[in-house]
Amino acid sequence: MFVNLIQTNLTTSVLGKIIEHTTWTESTNKDAWELIDEGTTEGTIVIAEKQTDGKGRAGRAWISVPGKSLTASLIIEPKIDSRLSGWFPLLTGIAIVKAFAELGLEVNLKWPNDIMVNNKKLGGILCESRVQGKVLEWVVIGMGLNIYEQENELAVELNATSFFMEKSSSIQRELVLAKIMNHIEPLYNQLTENKDPSQLMELWTEYCNHVNKTVKFEVENESLSGEFMGIDTDGAAIIKTNGNEKIFTSGDIHIIKS
Ligand code: BTN
């Protein structure tokens, strides 16, 4: 990927001023934490072609295909109430939906962090945070998106797809990343300035593909099915089972009925 091509397409004032590009690394999220410890500033992005220990959610591995996947981690320093931390994967998802819409691909969101096209996974987000007291000091927003992969390059069990498989057309990964950053910045500023996630809640609900659907929900050792009612003011999932609404801050959703 070409750093100057990303930067040419940025309209941000803070995000992406520093971009660290490596051909391969263990994990761009891990690199981001190292940069934070070395004193980097908010807005720095780490990108890589290949990760030897790419991290997915819930301890799963994440595989990137060199030259084809978009693999990036963004560093931010919100210094807001840690209760708002659940909003970072959701606001990133909203930004990704907006970016792909500009590029002609309609994508939607599966709670908490999956980017979907026609019920197939186009990518995922892994946010990691550092909290001190009640203050959310740093957040690393890792994103892995399938751009040019062919079917045989994607893990079958993930039920995955790529931009190329959906559109049969090419796109510069640099442009995709710049557009995502251009959309993250105003959403992030809004969250830190107003401390009010209600607009994010509205947008996320509009882009979600399973509101009011019957879902199987798995969290730790518990598995239940119920209706996905939406998200609460912390970005947590509200699921109704046997007439009772339960709140979940983590877990995996499988859509079983419209
Ligand atoms: C998921 O769907 O499980 C989340 C996948 C997140 C993968 C990205 S790739 C860039 C960043 N670095 C990592 O090690 N993981 C995230």
GROMACS .gro file of C-alpha atoms and ligand atoms in nm:
model
  274
    1MET     CA    1   0.000   0.000   0.000
    2PHE     CA    2   0.115   0.355  -0.067
    3VAL     CA    3   0.109   0.584   0.235
    4ASN     CA    4   0.104   0.903   0.024
    5LEU     CA    5  -0.200   0.778  -0.168
    6ILE     CA    6  -0.386   0.729   0.161
    7GLN     CA    7  -0.284   1.074   0.281
    8THR     CA    8  -0.382   1.243  -0.048
    9ASN     CA    9  -0.736   1.116   0.001
   10LEU     CA   10  -0.769   1.218   0.366
   11THR     CA   11  -0.992   1.510   0.463
   12THR     CA   12  -0.921   1.464   0.836
   13SER     CA   13  -0.752   1.709   1.070
   14VAL     CA   14  -0.607   1.452   1.313
   15LEU     CA   15  -0.644   1.095   1.186
   16GLY     CA   16  -0.376   0.954   0.957
   17LYS     CA   17  -0.116   1.230   0.983
   18ILE     CA   18   0.132   0.958   1.080
   19ILE     CA   19   0.105   0.623   0.902
   20GLU     CA   20   0.345   0.338   0.980
   21HIS     CA   21   0.360   0.082   0.698
   22THR     CA   22   0.520  -0.259   0.740
   23THR     CA   23   0.521  -0.547   0.493
   24TRP     CA   24   0.469  -0.801   0.766
   25THR     CA   25   0.428  -0.792   1.140
   26GLU     CA   26   0.285  -1.000   1.423
   27SER     CA   27  -0.027  -0.788   1.462
   28THR     CA   28  -0.091  -0.424   1.378
   29ASN     CA   29  -0.288  -0.391   1.704
   30LYS     CA   30   0.021  -0.506   1.894
   31ASP     CA   31   0.238  -0.257   1.701
   32ALA     CA   32  -0.011   0.018   1.784
   33TRP     CA   33   0.023  -0.052   2.159
   34GLU     CA   34   0.403  -0.042   2.125
   35LEU     CA   35   0.380   0.295   1.948
   36ILE     CA   36   0.157   0.428   2.229
   37ASP     CA   37   0.417   0.317   2.486
   38GLU     CA   38   0.685   0.492   2.279
   39GLY     CA   39   0.486   0.818   2.294
   40THR     CA   40   0.307   0.838   1.958
   41THR     CA   41   0.016   1.077   1.917
   42GLU     CA   42  -0.355   1.023   1.854
   43GLY     CA   43  -0.445   0.955   1.493
   44THR     CA   44  -0.146   0.736   1.408
   45ILE     CA   45  -0.232   0.440   1.184
   46VAL     CA   46  -0.039   0.116   1.143
   47ILE     CA   47  -0.088  -0.083   0.824
   48ALA     CA   48   0.059  -0.416   0.716
   49GLU     CA   49   0.032  -0.659   0.427
   50LYS     CA   50   0.067  -0.972   0.638
   51GLN     CA   51   0.028  -1.056   1.007
   52THR     CA   52   0.193  -1.361   1.160
   53ASP     CA   53  -0.033  -1.347   1.465
   54GLY     CA   54  -0.335  -1.146   1.349
   55LYS     CA   55  -0.595  -1.126   1.624
   56GLY     CA   56  -0.967  -1.169   1.575
   57ARG     CA   57  -1.237  -1.138   1.839
   58ALA     CA   58  -1.275  -1.394   2.118
   59GLY     CA   59  -0.917  -1.520   2.079
   60ARG     CA   60  -0.967  -1.623   1.715
   61ALA     CA   61  -0.694  -1.580   1.452
   62TRP     CA   62  -0.727  -1.329   1.167
   63ILE     CA   63  -0.566  -1.406   0.832
   64SER     CA   64  -0.469  -1.128   0.586
   65VAL     CA   65  -0.371  -1.198   0.225
   66PRO     CA   66  -0.075  -0.980   0.114
   67GLY     CA   67  -0.167  -0.730  -0.157
   68LYS     CA   68  -0.538  -0.811  -0.117
   69SER     CA   69  -0.659  -0.748   0.238
   70LEU     CA   70  -0.685  -0.417   0.417
   71THR     CA   71  -0.519  -0.461   0.756
   72ALA     CA   72  -0.496  -0.152   0.976
   73SER     CA   73  -0.500  -0.025   1.332
   74LEU     CA   74  -0.588   0.329   1.433
   75ILE     CA   75  -0.469   0.485   1.760
   76ILE     CA   76  -0.694   0.725   1.947
   77GLU     CA   77  -0.676   0.895   2.284
   78PRO     CA   78  -1.036   0.976   2.381
   79LYS     CA   79  -1.000   1.062   2.753
   80ILE     CA   80  -1.372   1.014   2.810
   81ASP     CA   81  -1.578   0.805   3.053
   82SER     CA   82  -1.487   0.440   3.005
   83ARG     CA   83  -1.859   0.357   2.986
   84LEU     CA   84  -1.847   0.489   2.629
   85SER     CA   85  -1.584   0.233   2.524
   86GLY     CA   86  -1.845  -0.003   2.372
   87TRP     CA   87  -1.916   0.262   2.108
   88PHE     CA   88  -1.580   0.239   1.931
   89PRO     CA   89  -1.641  -0.081   1.733
   90LEU     CA   90  -1.992   0.043   1.652
   91LEU     CA   91  -1.884   0.388   1.534
   92THR     CA   92  -1.609   0.229   1.325
   93GLY     CA   93  -1.871  -0.001   1.170
   94ILE     CA   94  -2.087   0.302   1.084
   95ALA     CA   95  -1.787   0.473   0.920
   96ILE     CA   96  -1.713   0.157   0.717
   97VAL     CA   97  -2.075   0.138   0.594
   98LYS     CA   98  -2.058   0.504   0.485
   99ALA     CA   99  -1.720   0.455   0.313
  100PHE     CA  100  -1.834   0.150   0.114
  101ALA     CA  101  -2.160   0.324   0.020
  102GLU     CA  102  -1.948   0.594  -0.148
  103LEU     CA  103  -1.764   0.317  -0.332
  104GLY     CA  104  -2.084   0.157  -0.457
  105LEU     CA  105  -2.114  -0.137  -0.217
  106GLU     CA  106  -2.399  -0.163   0.031
  107VAL     CA  107  -2.273  -0.326   0.349
  108ASN     CA  108  -2.440  -0.370   0.686
  109LEU     CA  109  -2.350  -0.448   1.043
  110LYS     CA  110  -2.377  -0.747   1.273
  111TRP     CA  111  -2.336  -0.679   1.644
  112PRO     CA  112  -2.084  -0.605   1.776
  113ASN     CA  113  -1.819  -0.578   1.507
  114ASP     CA  114  -1.888  -0.765   1.185
  115ILE     CA  115  -1.909  -0.599   0.846
  116MET     CA  116  -2.155  -0.792   0.633
  117VAL     CA  117  -2.266  -0.807   0.271
  118ASN     CA  118  -2.565  -1.030   0.189
  119ASN     CA  119  -2.513  -1.221   0.517
  120LYS     CA  120  -2.148  -1.288   0.436
  121LYS     CA  121  -1.856  -1.144   0.630
  122LEU     CA  122  -1.658  -0.873   0.451
  123GLY     CA  123  -1.453  -0.785   0.757
  124GLY     CA  124  -1.429  -0.732   1.128
  125ILE     CA  125  -1.316  -0.486   1.390
  126LEU     CA  126  -1.113  -0.552   1.703
  127CYS     CA  127  -1.100  -0.265   1.952
  128GLU     CA  128  -0.869  -0.281   2.251
  129SER     CA  129  -0.862  -0.016   2.520
  130ARG     CA  130  -0.658   0.112   2.810
  131VAL     CA  131  -0.858   0.250   3.101
  132GLN     CA  132  -0.721   0.440   3.400
  133GLY     CA  133  -0.969   0.480   3.683
  134LYS     CA  134  -1.287   0.561   3.494
  135VAL     CA  135  -1.111   0.729   3.206
  136LEU     CA  136  -1.074   0.568   2.867
  137GLU     CA  137  -0.717   0.674   2.790
  138TRP     CA  138  -0.631   0.493   2.466
  139VAL     CA  139  -0.819   0.287   2.211
  140VAL     CA  140  -0.666   0.082   1.932
  141ILE     CA  141  -0.918   0.021   1.656
  142GLY     CA  142  -0.805  -0.275   1.447
  143MET     CA  143  -0.981  -0.347   1.122
  144GLY     CA  144  -0.947  -0.630   0.878
  145LEU     CA  145  -1.134  -0.602   0.547
  146ASN     CA  146  -1.142  -0.836   0.250
  147ILE     CA  147  -1.087  -0.632  -0.064
  148TYR     CA  148  -0.934  -0.837  -0.349
  149GLU     CA  149  -0.954  -1.194  -0.214
  150GLN     CA  150  -1.094  -1.472  -0.430
  151GLU     CA  151  -1.320  -1.736  -0.278
  152ASN     CA  152  -1.039  -1.993  -0.234
  153GLU     CA  153  -0.834  -1.742  -0.032
  154LEU     CA  154  -1.101  -1.699   0.236
  155ALA     CA  155  -1.167  -1.939   0.524
  156VAL     CA  156  -1.481  -2.141   0.442
  157GLU     CA  157  -1.600  -2.150   0.805
  158LEU     CA  158  -1.612  -1.769   0.816
  159ASN     CA  159  -1.873  -1.753   0.537
  160ALA     CA  160  -1.669  -1.465   0.402
  161THR     CA  161  -1.672  -1.244   0.095
  162SER     CA  162  -1.460  -0.963  -0.048
  163PHE     CA  163  -1.525  -0.635  -0.228
  164PHE     CA  164  -1.398  -0.795  -0.549
  165MET     CA  165  -1.621  -1.103  -0.515
  166GLU     CA  166  -1.924  -0.878  -0.467
  167LYS     CA  167  -1.854  -0.613  -0.730
  168SER     CA  168  -1.619  -0.780  -0.982
  169SER     CA  169  -1.437  -0.449  -0.993
  170SER     CA  170  -1.114  -0.313  -0.851
  171ILE     CA  171  -1.070  -0.055  -0.582
  172GLN     CA  172  -0.762   0.100  -0.427
  173ARG     CA  173  -0.721  -0.017  -0.069
  174GLU     CA  174  -0.567   0.323   0.006
  175LEU     CA  175  -0.889   0.497  -0.096
  176VAL     CA  176  -1.101   0.262   0.116
  177LEU     CA  177  -0.886   0.331   0.423
  178ALA     CA  178  -0.884   0.709   0.366
  179LYS     CA  179  -1.262   0.716   0.331
  180ILE     CA  180  -1.308   0.513   0.649
  181MET     CA  181  -1.085   0.762   0.838
  182ASN     CA  182  -1.275   1.056   0.686
  183HIS     CA  183  -1.595   0.913   0.833
  184ILE     CA  184  -1.454   0.799   1.168
  185GLU     CA  185  -1.324   1.146   1.258
  186PRO     CA  186  -1.658   1.337   1.273
  187LEU     CA  187  -1.836   1.045   1.445
  188TYR     CA  188  -1.557   1.025   1.702
  189ASN     CA  189  -1.552   1.402   1.759
  190GLN     CA  190  -1.925   1.397   1.811
  191LEU     CA  191  -1.895   1.121   2.074
  192THR     CA  192  -1.614   1.291   2.265
  193GLU     CA  193  -1.763   1.641   2.245
  194ASN     CA  194  -2.130   1.566   2.323
  195LYS     CA  195  -2.074   1.248   2.528
  196ASP     CA  196  -2.410   1.159   2.380
  197PRO     CA  197  -2.426   0.847   2.169
  198SER     CA  198  -2.790   0.886   2.061
  199GLN     CA  199  -2.711   0.972   1.699
  200LEU     CA  200  -2.468   0.682   1.677
  201MET     CA  201  -2.737   0.458   1.821
  202GLU     CA  202  -2.979   0.567   1.550
  203LEU     CA  203  -2.729   0.520   1.266
  204TRP     CA  204  -2.606   0.185   1.393
  205THR     CA  205  -2.963   0.055   1.424
  206GLU     CA  206  -3.035   0.170   1.068
  207TYR     CA  207  -2.730  -0.017   0.935
  208CYS     CA  208  -2.773  -0.333   1.145
  209ASN     CA  209  -2.903  -0.637   0.955
  210HIS     CA  210  -3.069  -0.824   1.243
  211VAL     CA  211  -3.283  -0.582   1.448
  212ASN     CA  212  -3.611  -0.756   1.546
  213LYS     CA  213  -3.483  -1.088   1.409
  214THR     CA  214  -3.458  -1.415   1.596
  215VAL     CA  215  -3.096  -1.481   1.677
  216LYS     CA  216  -2.892  -1.749   1.845
  217PHE     CA  217  -2.666  -1.577   2.091
  218GLU     CA  218  -2.349  -1.728   2.235
  219VAL     CA  219  -2.158  -1.577   2.521
  220GLU     CA  220  -1.891  -1.763   2.716
  221ASN     CA  221  -2.060  -2.096   2.793
  222GLU     CA  222  -2.414  -1.972   2.752
  223SER     CA  223  -2.619  -2.014   2.435
  224LEU     CA  224  -2.971  -1.880   2.399
  225SER     CA  225  -3.208  -1.776   2.127
  226GLY     CA  226  -3.426  -1.471   2.133
  227GLU     CA  227  -3.519  -1.155   1.953
  228PHE     CA  228  -3.247  -0.894   1.898
  229MET     CA  229  -3.417  -0.574   2.016
  230GLY     CA  230  -3.135  -0.329   1.945
  231ILE     CA  231  -2.859  -0.165   2.147
  232ASP     CA  232  -2.863   0.036   2.469
  233THR     CA  233  -2.687   0.364   2.553
  234ASP     CA  234  -2.357   0.176   2.611
  235GLY     CA  235  -2.376  -0.002   2.274
  236ALA     CA  236  -2.462  -0.332   2.448
  237ALA     CA  237  -2.698  -0.583   2.282
  238ILE     CA  238  -3.057  -0.611   2.409
  239ILE     CA  239  -3.197  -0.961   2.355
  240LYS     CA  240  -3.545  -1.072   2.451
  241THR     CA  241  -3.586  -1.431   2.563
  242ASN     CA  242  -3.904  -1.573   2.718
  243GLY     CA  243  -4.045  -1.222   2.753
  244ASN     CA  244  -3.738  -1.090   2.941
  245GLU     CA  245  -3.491  -0.840   2.799
  246LYS     CA  246  -3.128  -0.917   2.879
  247ILE     CA  247  -2.827  -0.694   2.816
  248PHE     CA  248  -2.501  -0.835   2.680
  249THR     CA  249  -2.172  -0.652   2.638
  250SER     CA  250  -2.000  -0.932   2.445
  251GLY     CA  251  -2.090  -1.246   2.252
  252ASP     CA  252  -2.159  -1.383   1.905
  253ILE     CA  253  -2.482  -1.358   1.711
  254HIS     CA  254  -2.614  -1.601   1.451
  255ILE     CA  255  -2.925  -1.494   1.266
  256ILE     CA  256  -3.171  -1.783   1.255
  257LYS     CA  257  -3.497  -1.626   1.136
  258SER     CA  258  -3.616  -1.301   0.977
  259BTN     C1  259  -1.296  -1.022   1.397
  259BTN     O1  260  -1.387  -1.019   1.315
  259BTN     O2  261  -1.276  -1.122   1.468
  259BTN     C2  262  -1.208  -0.900   1.412
  259BTN     C3  263  -1.093  -0.904   1.317
  259BTN     C4  264  -1.000  -0.787   1.333
  259BTN     C5  265  -0.871  -0.807   1.255
  259BTN     C6  266  -0.785  -0.684   1.253
  259BTN     S1  267  -0.664  -0.692   1.125
  259BTN     C7  268  -0.586  -0.548   1.189
  259BTN     C8  269  -0.588  -0.559   1.339
  259BTN     N1  270  -0.473  -0.633   1.387
  259BTN     C9  271  -0.507  -0.750   1.443
  259BTN     O3  272  -0.427  -0.832   1.491
  259BTN     N2  273  -0.641  -0.765   1.439
  259BTN    C10  274  -0.707  -0.650   1.379
   0.00000   0.00000   0.00000
